[in-house]
């Protein structure tokens, strides 16, 4: 059991009770973990690709075997409905299985040049620092750990202080799967000390970060000192554009999941719903009806489709967006204990409204009318962010034209689905740098080496 000074108290957001006490560390603990990852690197990168592949497959299978335990832990710690938690642990298992196929496919090129043979190799970077948020704890960690290890790197992961529990379980699973000690290390502790040590320690070859744009900016600046590689997956304020010719019933039925899913604590939340003026009233009515079906309650109750927010601070921050707002609909939520907040629909006058500009990270949707395609695109792109978004229309040419014009990394047409293990995911503009998932992620965990041999 950790002592009082180094214990981190983990709270269950649905009832505000203590869920666990875990040992946390400071910068010196981060330095030790980096030392372990650095020491383990030469042997890990030398493991034959086929064997690395088998080890990652085993980790995937172990996650699946433990799926129910991990899902209950994630549901209680992050306050998410148990069905959602199960799906996320499934994504973590899928991510390990997907990248288990990578070690034997890290192909290089041969390049025609005069007087010899020129070729490229994809080399691992070394010991890598991973820093993750609390909204999808194990899933987002897996998107980084699996490709990093597949490429032959070793890893130190710092999970969010609010949700460290599934990462600690994963550390045990990885060892049980046969991956050698020191290859994957978890350090629990504050961002300012443990996180910043990972970013500034010269032995760390790269930082892969998911979190807020504010912290991402600081990490980018600190990493620049040592020209450390960084990938940043940051905030969003994504738009769903709904044209009058769309299947409005389908668009409205899908909208609550896209903005209230994970309680709105989702970087891909379509929190700005832009609707063509002639369809505005009808869409708003249908969206209200669909939202009324949401059941906010205990994450472990199978009837609940939405849980609490992550913390009291998050509830306070989300609540501030209701000051002076035009509320078109508000659902109900338990009164407490627990950090509850009901799904809420606002109809701000324009995209200049604070609720329509800033990332709320809570269950508040803004529905705003537009006149024509050009105005919809102007509104959608009028933001510092560019993570995801949707286009709803029956006109295929317009759908593709709009998708090409939207300044966003991850778009869907007649759907709100953003994240697939097989597809690249990431942001334009201040939503980030680099891509996760799909084959592209491997580019960010390897360095290209060119070798010329005179013949
Ligand atoms: P956060 O930025 O507050 O924290 C994220 C992580 O960074 C935590 O582990 C935290 O301890 C650490 N950290 C904080 N300060 C640090 C510092 N100075 N140096 C190093 N590490 C530090 O974010 P959050 O509140 O946990 O998560 C919510 C944010 O994450 C939202 O903005 C959301 O949009 C974003 N997010 C983005 C994606 C994406 O893929 N683009 C996915 C999920 C969440």
Short mmCIF file of C-alpha atoms and ligand atoms in Angstrom, two decimals:
data_model
loop_
_atom_site.label_atom_id
_atom_site.label_comp_id
_atom_site.label_asym_id
_atom_site.label_seq_id
_atom_site.Cartn_x
_atom_site.Cartn_y
_atom_site.Cartn_z
CA UNK A 1 0.00 0.00 0.00
CA UNK A 2 1.45 3.42 -0.86
CA UNK A 3 2.26 5.85 1.93
CA UNK A 4 0.18 9.01 2.34
CA UNK A 5 2.74 11.28 0.64
CA UNK A 6 2.96 9.23 -2.51
CA UNK A 7 -0.63 7.89 -2.70
CA UNK A 8 -2.95 9.13 -5.42
CA UNK A 9 -6.64 8.87 -4.51
CA UNK A 10 -8.76 7.80 -7.46
CA UNK A 11 -12.42 8.86 -7.26
CA UNK A 12 -15.45 7.14 -8.81
CA UNK A 13 -17.29 9.97 -10.59
CA UNK A 14 -20.75 8.32 -10.29
CA UNK A 15 -20.73 8.45 -6.48
CA UNK A 16 -17.67 10.55 -5.47
CA UNK A 17 -16.36 7.64 -3.36
CA UNK A 18 -12.73 6.50 -3.26
CA UNK A 19 -12.25 3.80 -5.90
CA UNK A 20 -8.55 3.15 -5.31
CA UNK A 21 -5.34 4.48 -3.83
CA UNK A 22 -2.39 4.03 -6.13
CA UNK A 23 1.29 4.80 -5.73
CA UNK A 24 2.32 7.89 -7.61
CA UNK A 25 5.75 9.19 -8.32
CA UNK A 26 7.57 12.42 -9.15
CA UNK A 27 10.25 13.41 -11.66
CA UNK A 28 12.75 10.99 -10.10
CA UNK A 29 10.33 8.07 -10.67
CA UNK A 30 9.93 9.16 -14.27
CA UNK A 31 13.72 9.24 -14.65
CA UNK A 32 13.99 5.70 -13.28
CA UNK A 33 11.31 4.42 -15.65
CA UNK A 34 13.12 6.06 -18.57
CA UNK A 35 16.28 4.31 -17.42
CA UNK A 36 14.47 0.96 -17.53
CA UNK A 37 13.08 1.68 -21.01
CA UNK A 38 16.50 2.77 -22.31
CA UNK A 39 18.15 -0.35 -20.88
CA UNK A 40 15.50 -2.64 -22.41
CA UNK A 41 15.68 -1.05 -25.88
CA UNK A 42 18.64 -2.85 -27.53
CA UNK A 43 17.31 -6.31 -26.70
CA UNK A 44 13.72 -5.44 -27.68
CA UNK A 45 14.62 -3.98 -31.04
CA UNK A 46 16.69 -7.13 -31.69
CA UNK A 47 13.71 -9.46 -31.09
CA UNK A 48 12.89 -11.09 -34.43
CA UNK A 49 9.87 -9.43 -36.09
CA UNK A 50 7.92 -12.69 -36.04
CA UNK A 51 8.45 -13.03 -32.29
CA UNK A 52 7.47 -9.41 -31.61
CA UNK A 53 4.35 -10.12 -33.60
CA UNK A 54 3.49 -13.20 -31.52
CA UNK A 55 4.04 -11.32 -28.25
CA UNK A 56 1.69 -8.50 -29.30
CA UNK A 57 -0.92 -11.06 -30.40
CA UNK A 58 -0.71 -12.64 -26.96
CA UNK A 59 -1.28 -9.26 -25.28
CA UNK A 60 -4.35 -8.76 -27.47
CA UNK A 61 -5.74 -12.14 -26.45
CA UNK A 62 -5.11 -11.48 -22.76
CA UNK A 63 -6.96 -8.14 -22.99
CA UNK A 64 -9.88 -9.98 -24.55
CA UNK A 65 -9.82 -12.65 -21.84
CA UNK A 66 -9.92 -9.91 -19.17
CA UNK A 67 -12.38 -7.74 -21.11
CA UNK A 68 -15.16 -7.80 -18.52
CA UNK A 69 -12.89 -6.95 -15.56
CA UNK A 70 -11.17 -4.18 -17.49
CA UNK A 71 -14.51 -2.81 -18.72
CA UNK A 72 -15.99 -2.65 -15.21
CA UNK A 73 -12.84 -0.91 -13.95
CA UNK A 74 -12.92 1.62 -16.81
CA UNK A 75 -16.70 2.18 -16.42
CA UNK A 76 -16.29 2.94 -12.70
CA UNK A 77 -13.12 5.02 -13.01
CA UNK A 78 -14.09 7.10 -16.06
CA UNK A 79 -17.88 7.10 -15.43
CA UNK A 80 -18.83 5.56 -18.77
CA UNK A 81 -21.76 3.21 -19.48
CA UNK A 82 -20.62 -0.39 -19.22
CA UNK A 83 -21.54 -1.15 -22.85
CA UNK A 84 -19.30 1.72 -24.02
CA UNK A 85 -16.49 0.56 -21.72
CA UNK A 86 -16.71 -2.97 -23.17
CA UNK A 87 -16.49 -1.55 -26.70
CA UNK A 88 -13.42 0.51 -25.77
CA UNK A 89 -11.57 -2.42 -24.19
CA UNK A 90 -12.43 -4.32 -27.39
CA UNK A 91 -10.79 -1.49 -29.37
CA UNK A 92 -7.67 -1.82 -27.20
CA UNK A 93 -7.50 -5.56 -27.97
CA UNK A 94 -8.09 -4.89 -31.68
CA UNK A 95 -5.33 -2.28 -31.73
CA UNK A 96 -2.77 -4.76 -30.35
CA UNK A 97 -3.93 -7.40 -32.85
CA UNK A 98 -3.76 -4.93 -35.77
CA UNK A 99 -0.20 -3.80 -34.97
CA UNK A 100 0.87 -7.37 -34.23
CA UNK A 101 0.86 -7.64 -38.02
CA UNK A 102 3.24 -4.72 -38.41
CA UNK A 103 6.72 -5.99 -37.39
CA UNK A 104 6.99 -8.21 -40.48
CA UNK A 105 5.64 -5.48 -42.77
CA UNK A 106 7.93 -2.55 -41.93
CA UNK A 107 9.09 -2.39 -45.52
CA UNK A 108 11.69 -0.13 -47.05
CA UNK A 109 12.26 0.92 -50.66
CA UNK A 110 14.93 0.49 -53.27
CA UNK A 111 15.60 3.64 -55.25
CA UNK A 112 17.18 3.84 -58.73
CA UNK A 113 20.35 5.95 -58.47
CA UNK A 114 23.60 6.10 -60.49
CA UNK A 115 26.47 3.74 -59.70
CA UNK A 116 24.92 1.67 -56.94
CA UNK A 117 21.93 0.53 -54.97
CA UNK A 118 20.03 2.87 -52.71
CA UNK A 119 17.62 1.59 -50.08
CA UNK A 120 15.60 2.69 -47.09
CA UNK A 121 14.97 1.08 -43.72
CA UNK A 122 12.37 1.92 -41.09
CA UNK A 123 14.27 2.06 -37.79
CA UNK A 124 12.79 2.35 -34.30
CA UNK A 125 13.43 5.57 -32.40
CA UNK A 126 14.37 4.28 -28.94
CA UNK A 127 12.61 4.91 -25.61
CA UNK A 128 9.37 6.80 -26.18
CA UNK A 129 7.23 8.80 -23.72
CA UNK A 130 3.45 8.52 -23.99
CA UNK A 131 1.10 10.94 -22.19
CA UNK A 132 -2.63 10.22 -22.28
CA UNK A 133 -5.96 11.80 -21.17
CA UNK A 134 -8.83 10.52 -19.00
CA UNK A 135 -11.64 10.33 -21.55
CA UNK A 136 -10.81 7.00 -23.29
CA UNK A 137 -8.01 5.80 -21.01
CA UNK A 138 -7.06 2.32 -22.22
CA UNK A 139 -8.14 2.75 -25.85
CA UNK A 140 -6.04 5.88 -26.45
CA UNK A 141 -3.06 4.41 -24.58
CA UNK A 142 -3.24 1.32 -26.83
CA UNK A 143 -3.25 3.42 -30.00
CA UNK A 144 0.22 4.57 -28.97
CA UNK A 145 1.68 1.56 -27.15
CA UNK A 146 0.90 -1.05 -29.83
CA UNK A 147 2.51 0.67 -32.87
CA UNK A 148 5.42 1.91 -30.72
CA UNK A 149 6.26 -1.61 -29.51
CA UNK A 150 5.57 -3.19 -32.92
CA UNK A 151 8.21 -0.93 -34.46
CA UNK A 152 10.79 -1.98 -31.86
CA UNK A 153 10.65 0.97 -29.46
CA UNK A 154 10.32 0.76 -25.68
CA UNK A 155 7.79 2.88 -23.84
CA UNK A 156 7.08 4.88 -20.69
CA UNK A 157 3.36 5.70 -20.37
CA UNK A 158 2.00 8.41 -18.09
CA UNK A 159 -1.78 8.02 -17.87
CA UNK A 160 -4.04 10.85 -16.67
CA UNK A 161 -4.09 11.23 -12.89
CA UNK A 162 -7.89 10.82 -12.83
CA UNK A 163 -7.88 7.44 -14.63
CA UNK A 164 -4.68 5.44 -14.12
CA UNK A 165 -6.25 2.07 -13.23
CA UNK A 166 -6.56 0.24 -16.55
CA UNK A 167 -3.04 1.32 -17.59
CA UNK A 168 -1.68 -0.30 -14.43
CA UNK A 169 -3.59 -3.50 -15.27
CA UNK A 170 -2.19 -3.40 -18.79
CA UNK A 171 1.34 -3.24 -17.36
CA UNK A 172 0.67 -6.59 -15.65
CA UNK A 173 -0.91 -8.06 -18.80
CA UNK A 174 2.04 -7.06 -20.98
CA UNK A 175 4.45 -8.85 -18.63
CA UNK A 176 2.18 -11.87 -18.44
CA UNK A 177 2.10 -11.94 -22.24
CA UNK A 178 5.88 -12.45 -22.18
CA UNK A 179 7.11 -9.01 -23.20
CA UNK A 180 10.36 -8.48 -21.26
CA UNK A 181 10.55 -6.20 -18.23
CA UNK A 182 11.43 -2.62 -19.01
CA UNK A 183 9.88 -2.64 -22.49
CA UNK A 184 6.60 -1.17 -21.25
CA UNK A 185 6.56 1.00 -18.11
CA UNK A 186 3.74 2.93 -16.48
CA UNK A 187 4.41 5.97 -14.27
CA UNK A 188 1.54 7.59 -12.37
CA UNK A 189 1.88 11.21 -11.35
CA UNK A 190 1.17 14.85 -12.17
CA UNK A 191 1.61 16.29 -15.66
CA UNK A 192 3.71 19.19 -14.39
CA UNK A 193 6.40 16.96 -12.85
CA UNK A 194 6.22 13.44 -14.27
CA UNK A 195 4.83 14.49 -17.66
CA UNK A 196 7.29 17.33 -18.13
CA UNK A 197 10.19 15.12 -17.11
CA UNK A 198 9.30 12.74 -19.92
CA UNK A 199 9.21 15.67 -22.33
CA UNK A 200 12.53 17.18 -21.24
CA UNK A 201 14.69 14.10 -20.48
CA UNK A 202 17.17 13.87 -23.38
CA UNK A 203 17.09 10.06 -23.27
CA UNK A 204 13.47 10.07 -24.49
CA UNK A 205 13.44 9.99 -28.29
CA UNK A 206 9.85 11.04 -28.85
CA UNK A 207 6.67 12.12 -27.08
CA UNK A 208 3.23 11.01 -28.24
CA UNK A 209 0.63 13.09 -26.45
CA UNK A 210 -3.16 13.17 -26.42
CA UNK A 211 -4.86 15.90 -24.42
CA UNK A 212 -5.79 19.55 -24.46
CA UNK A 213 -4.48 22.04 -26.99
CA UNK A 214 -3.09 24.19 -24.13
CA UNK A 215 -0.93 21.37 -22.74
CA UNK A 216 -0.01 20.25 -26.27
CA UNK A 217 1.34 23.73 -26.99
CA UNK A 218 3.55 23.58 -23.87
CA UNK A 219 4.79 20.08 -24.72
CA UNK A 220 5.63 21.20 -28.25
CA UNK A 221 7.61 24.15 -26.92
CA UNK A 222 9.51 22.05 -24.33
CA UNK A 223 10.24 19.30 -26.85
CA UNK A 224 11.68 21.83 -29.31
CA UNK A 225 14.64 22.38 -26.94
CA UNK A 226 16.07 18.95 -27.78
CA UNK A 227 14.42 18.62 -31.25
CA UNK A 228 12.44 15.75 -29.77
CA UNK A 229 9.92 14.17 -32.11
CA UNK A 230 6.33 14.87 -31.05
CA UNK A 231 2.91 13.79 -32.13
CA UNK A 232 0.02 15.73 -30.65
CA UNK A 233 -3.63 14.69 -30.64
CA UNK A 234 -5.43 17.73 -29.24
CA UNK A 235 -8.82 19.36 -28.85
CA UNK A 236 -11.66 19.77 -31.30
CA UNK A 237 -14.83 21.69 -32.05
CA UNK A 238 -16.10 19.58 -34.89
CA UNK A 239 -19.03 20.44 -37.14
CA UNK A 240 -21.74 18.25 -38.55
CA UNK A 241 -23.19 19.87 -41.68
CA UNK A 242 -26.75 18.74 -42.36
CA UNK A 243 -28.16 19.72 -45.75
CA UNK A 244 -31.95 19.90 -46.29
CA UNK A 245 -31.83 16.96 -48.75
CA UNK A 246 -30.32 14.62 -46.12
CA UNK A 247 -32.16 11.75 -44.49
CA UNK A 248 -33.09 13.99 -41.55
CA UNK A 249 -34.46 11.12 -39.47
CA UNK A 250 -31.16 9.25 -39.78
CA UNK A 251 -29.11 12.41 -39.11
CA UNK A 252 -31.18 13.27 -36.03
CA UNK A 253 -31.12 9.70 -34.71
CA UNK A 254 -27.31 9.65 -34.99
CA UNK A 255 -26.71 13.15 -33.62
CA UNK A 256 -27.05 12.42 -29.85
CA UNK A 257 -24.37 9.71 -30.01
CA UNK A 258 -22.06 12.08 -31.88
CA UNK A 259 -22.22 14.90 -29.34
CA UNK A 260 -23.40 13.31 -26.06
CA UNK A 261 -21.42 10.07 -26.44
CA UNK A 262 -18.92 9.68 -23.59
CA UNK A 263 -20.86 12.57 -22.04
CA UNK A 264 -19.50 14.95 -24.66
CA UNK A 265 -16.00 14.31 -23.28
CA UNK A 266 -14.88 13.29 -26.73
CA UNK A 267 -12.33 15.15 -28.86
CA UNK A 268 -14.39 14.16 -31.95
CA UNK A 269 -17.72 15.40 -30.54
CA UNK A 270 -19.80 17.02 -33.30
CA UNK A 271 -20.66 19.85 -30.92
CA UNK A 272 -21.55 22.32 -33.71
CA UNK A 273 -24.51 21.03 -35.69
CA UNK A 274 -24.99 23.26 -38.73
CA UNK A 275 -28.40 22.75 -40.38
CA UNK A 276 -29.69 24.21 -43.68
CA UNK A 277 -32.30 26.85 -42.77
CA UNK A 278 -35.26 25.13 -44.51
CA UNK A 279 -34.71 21.93 -42.46
CA UNK A 280 -33.72 23.63 -39.19
CA UNK A 281 -37.00 23.42 -37.20
CA UNK A 282 -37.71 19.86 -38.28
CA UNK A 283 -34.17 18.71 -37.43
CA UNK A 284 -34.25 20.45 -34.03
CA UNK A 285 -37.53 18.74 -33.13
CA UNK A 286 -36.23 15.30 -34.21
CA UNK A 287 -32.91 15.84 -32.41
CA UNK A 288 -34.78 16.80 -29.21
CA UNK A 289 -36.89 13.62 -29.45
CA UNK A 290 -33.80 11.46 -29.98
CA UNK A 291 -31.99 13.16 -27.07
CA UNK A 292 -34.98 12.56 -24.77
CA UNK A 293 -34.28 8.81 -25.07
CA UNK A 294 -30.91 9.18 -23.30
CA UNK A 295 -30.89 7.72 -19.78
CA UNK A 296 -28.35 9.37 -17.51
CA UNK A 297 -27.43 7.14 -14.57
CA UNK A 298 -25.15 4.62 -12.89
CA UNK A 299 -22.58 3.45 -15.48
CA UNK A 300 -22.95 -0.16 -14.30
CA UNK A 301 -26.75 -0.12 -14.81
CA UNK A 302 -27.44 -1.58 -18.26
CA UNK A 303 -30.29 0.88 -18.80
CA UNK A 304 -27.94 3.90 -18.55
CA UNK A 305 -26.73 5.36 -21.83
CA UNK A 306 -24.84 8.28 -20.28
CA UNK A 307 -22.80 8.49 -17.07
CA UNK A 308 -21.45 11.37 -14.98
CA UNK A 309 -18.80 13.88 -15.99
CA UNK A 310 -15.28 13.00 -14.87
CA UNK A 311 -14.92 15.50 -11.99
CA UNK A 312 -16.46 18.41 -10.08
CA UNK A 313 -14.08 20.78 -11.91
CA UNK A 314 -15.26 19.48 -15.27
CA UNK A 315 -18.91 19.95 -14.26
CA UNK A 316 -18.17 23.52 -13.18
CA UNK A 317 -16.43 24.27 -16.46
CA UNK A 318 -19.26 22.71 -18.54
CA UNK A 319 -21.95 24.55 -16.51
CA UNK A 320 -20.33 27.91 -17.26
CA UNK A 321 -21.45 27.55 -20.90
CA UNK A 322 -25.11 27.84 -19.85
CA UNK A 323 -24.73 31.45 -18.63
CA UNK A 324 -27.03 33.52 -20.84
CA UNK A 325 -27.40 30.67 -23.36
CA UNK A 326 -30.51 29.92 -25.46
CA UNK A 327 -31.48 26.48 -24.18
CA UNK A 328 -33.71 24.63 -26.67
CA UNK A 329 -33.78 21.36 -24.72
CA UNK A 330 -32.39 20.00 -21.48
CA UNK A 331 -32.77 16.40 -20.29
CA UNK A 332 -32.63 15.21 -16.71
CA UNK A 333 -29.82 13.73 -14.62
CA UNK A 334 -29.49 12.39 -11.06
CA UNK A 335 -28.98 15.10 -8.44
CA UNK A 336 -25.96 13.60 -6.67
CA UNK A 337 -23.65 12.48 -5.25
CA UNK A 338 -21.79 12.14 -8.56
CA UNK A 339 -20.75 14.69 -11.16
CA UNK A 340 -23.99 14.61 -13.17
CA UNK A 341 -24.95 16.92 -16.01
CA UNK A 342 -27.95 16.50 -18.35
CA UNK A 343 -27.74 16.44 -22.16
CA UNK A 344 -28.41 19.99 -23.33
CA UNK A 345 -29.17 21.55 -26.73
CA UNK A 346 -28.41 25.25 -27.32
CA UNK A 347 -29.39 27.39 -30.31
CA UNK A 348 -26.80 30.18 -30.30
CA UNK A 349 -27.35 33.12 -32.61
CA UNK A 350 -24.10 32.51 -34.51
CA UNK A 351 -20.82 30.60 -34.55
CA UNK A 352 -19.29 33.58 -32.67
CA UNK A 353 -21.08 32.58 -29.48
CA UNK A 354 -18.65 31.26 -26.83
CA UNK A 355 -20.47 27.89 -26.63
CA UNK A 356 -20.08 27.53 -30.40
CA UNK A 357 -16.38 28.46 -30.41
CA UNK A 358 -14.74 26.80 -27.40
CA UNK A 359 -14.33 23.10 -26.75
CA UNK A 360 -16.87 22.41 -23.96
CA UNK A 361 -15.97 18.74 -23.37
CA UNK A 362 -19.41 18.08 -21.91
CA UNK A 363 -22.91 17.17 -23.16
CA UNK A 364 -23.83 20.49 -24.75
CA UNK A 365 -24.72 20.71 -28.45
CA UNK A 366 -25.03 23.95 -30.44
CA UNK A 367 -27.47 23.84 -33.38
CA UNK A 368 -27.07 26.73 -35.83
CA UNK A 369 -28.79 27.41 -39.20
CA UNK A 370 -26.98 28.15 -42.51
CA UNK A 371 -28.25 29.47 -45.84
CA UNK A 372 -26.16 27.64 -48.47
CA UNK A 373 -23.18 25.33 -49.00
CA UNK A 374 -20.65 28.16 -49.09
CA UNK A 375 -21.85 29.54 -45.78
CA UNK A 376 -21.90 26.07 -44.18
CA UNK A 377 -18.26 25.50 -45.16
CA UNK A 378 -17.23 28.96 -44.01
CA UNK A 379 -18.84 28.32 -40.61
CA UNK A 380 -17.41 24.80 -40.32
CA UNK A 381 -13.87 26.03 -41.02
CA UNK A 382 -14.10 29.15 -38.84
CA UNK A 383 -12.31 27.58 -35.87
CA UNK A 384 -8.77 27.03 -34.62
CA UNK A 385 -9.53 23.28 -34.55
CA UNK A 386 -9.77 20.68 -37.33
CA UNK A 387 -10.18 17.22 -35.88
CA UNK A 388 -13.30 15.59 -37.29
CA UNK A 389 -16.75 16.33 -38.71
CA UNK A 390 -19.65 15.00 -40.75
CA UNK A 391 -21.62 15.82 -43.87
CA UNK A 392 -25.21 14.65 -44.23
CA UNK A 393 -26.71 14.87 -47.74
CA UNK A 394 -28.16 12.62 -50.46
CA UNK A 395 -26.10 14.47 -53.11
CA UNK A 396 -22.91 12.42 -53.52
CA UNK A 397 -21.00 15.08 -55.46
CA UNK A 398 -21.77 17.73 -52.85
CA UNK A 399 -20.77 15.34 -50.06
CA UNK A 400 -17.32 14.82 -51.58
CA UNK A 401 -16.92 18.51 -52.49
CA UNK A 402 -17.69 19.49 -48.90
CA UNK A 403 -15.43 16.77 -47.48
CA UNK A 404 -12.53 18.06 -49.60
CA UNK A 405 -13.21 21.65 -48.50
CA UNK A 406 -13.46 20.97 -44.76
CA UNK A 407 -10.22 21.68 -42.88
CA UNK A 408 -10.39 18.55 -40.79
CA UNK A 409 -8.36 15.35 -40.48
CA UNK A 410 -11.14 12.82 -40.01
CA UNK A 411 -14.48 13.16 -41.79
CA UNK A 412 -17.52 10.97 -42.32
CA UNK A 413 -20.38 11.22 -44.80
CA UNK A 414 -23.89 10.23 -43.68
CA UNK A 415 -22.26 8.87 -40.53
CA UNK A 416 -20.60 10.20 -37.40
CA UNK A 417 -18.03 7.42 -37.08
CA UNK A 418 -14.54 8.84 -36.57
CA UNK A 419 -12.22 6.17 -35.26
CA UNK A 420 -11.34 2.92 -36.95
CA UNK A 421 -8.19 1.00 -36.01
CA UNK A 422 -7.40 0.56 -39.74
CA UNK A 423 -7.66 4.27 -40.72
CA UNK A 424 -5.41 7.25 -39.99
CA UNK A 425 -6.79 9.53 -37.26
CA UNK A 426 -5.64 13.03 -36.35
CA UNK A 427 -6.16 16.72 -36.68
CA UNK A 428 -5.60 19.69 -38.96
CA UNK A 429 -4.71 23.12 -37.52
CA UNK A 430 -4.54 23.30 -33.69
CA UNK A 431 -6.12 19.85 -33.31
CA UNK A 432 -2.70 18.31 -33.61
CA UNK A 433 0.40 17.12 -35.38
CA UNK A 434 0.78 13.63 -36.84
CA UNK A 435 -1.57 10.67 -37.19
CA UNK A 436 -2.49 7.68 -35.08
CA UNK A 437 -3.92 4.31 -36.14
CA UNK A 438 -3.84 2.67 -39.54
CA UNK A 439 -0.54 2.11 -41.36
CA UNK A 440 0.27 5.85 -41.07
CA UNK A 441 0.88 5.63 -37.31
CA UNK A 442 3.98 3.53 -37.95
CA UNK A 443 5.60 6.48 -39.75
CA UNK A 444 5.49 8.34 -36.45
CA UNK A 445 7.17 5.55 -34.47
CA UNK A 446 10.01 4.96 -36.92
CA UNK A 447 12.77 7.00 -38.55
CA UNK A 448 13.61 6.49 -42.23
CA UNK A 449 17.23 5.53 -42.82
CA UNK A 450 18.78 5.68 -46.29
CA UNK A 451 21.70 3.43 -47.23
CA UNK A 452 23.68 3.64 -50.50
CA UNK A 453 26.00 0.87 -51.62
CA UNK A 454 28.39 1.45 -54.52
CA UNK A 455 28.21 -1.37 -57.01
P1 LIG B 1 -4.88 17.48 -20.40
O1 LIG B 1 -4.17 18.15 -21.50
O2 LIG B 1 -5.24 18.27 -19.20
O3 LIG B 1 -4.07 16.22 -19.87
C1 LIG B 1 -3.65 15.19 -20.71
C2 LIG B 1 -2.43 14.53 -20.11
O4 LIG B 1 -1.37 15.45 -20.08
C3 LIG B 1 -2.61 14.03 -18.69
O5 LIG B 1 -1.95 12.80 -18.52
C4 LIG B 1 -1.92 15.12 -17.88
O6 LIG B 1 -1.43 14.68 -16.64
C5 LIG B 1 -0.79 15.49 -18.80
N1 LIG B 1 -0.22 16.83 -18.58
C6 LIG B 1 -0.84 17.92 -18.07
N2 LIG B 1 0.01 18.96 -18.04
C7 LIG B 1 1.19 18.52 -18.55
C8 LIG B 1 2.45 19.13 -18.77
N3 LIG B 1 2.68 20.41 -18.48
N4 LIG B 1 3.44 18.38 -19.33
C9 LIG B 1 3.24 17.09 -19.65
N5 LIG B 1 2.06 16.45 -19.43
C10 LIG B 1 1.05 17.16 -18.89
O7 LIG B 1 -6.17 16.84 -21.09
P2 LIG B 1 -7.37 16.06 -20.42
O8 LIG B 1 -8.18 17.05 -19.64
O9 LIG B 1 -6.87 14.83 -19.72
O10 LIG B 1 -8.16 15.56 -21.71
C11 LIG B 1 -9.07 16.36 -22.38
C12 LIG B 1 -8.45 16.96 -23.63
O11 LIG B 1 -7.88 15.94 -24.45
C13 LIG B 1 -9.48 17.65 -24.51
O12 LIG B 1 -8.98 18.88 -24.99
C14 LIG B 1 -9.66 16.68 -25.68
O13 LIG B 1 -10.11 17.25 -26.86
C15 LIG B 1 -8.29 16.11 -25.81
N6 LIG B 1 -8.36 14.82 -26.50
C16 LIG B 1 -7.89 14.75 -27.79
C17 LIG B 1 -7.97 13.54 -28.48
C18 LIG B 1 -7.45 13.41 -29.88
O14 LIG B 1 -7.19 12.29 -30.31
N7 LIG B 1 -7.27 14.49 -30.62
C19 LIG B 1 -8.51 12.41 -27.86
C20 LIG B 1 -8.98 12.53 -26.55
C21 LIG B 1 -8.87 13.74 -25.88
#
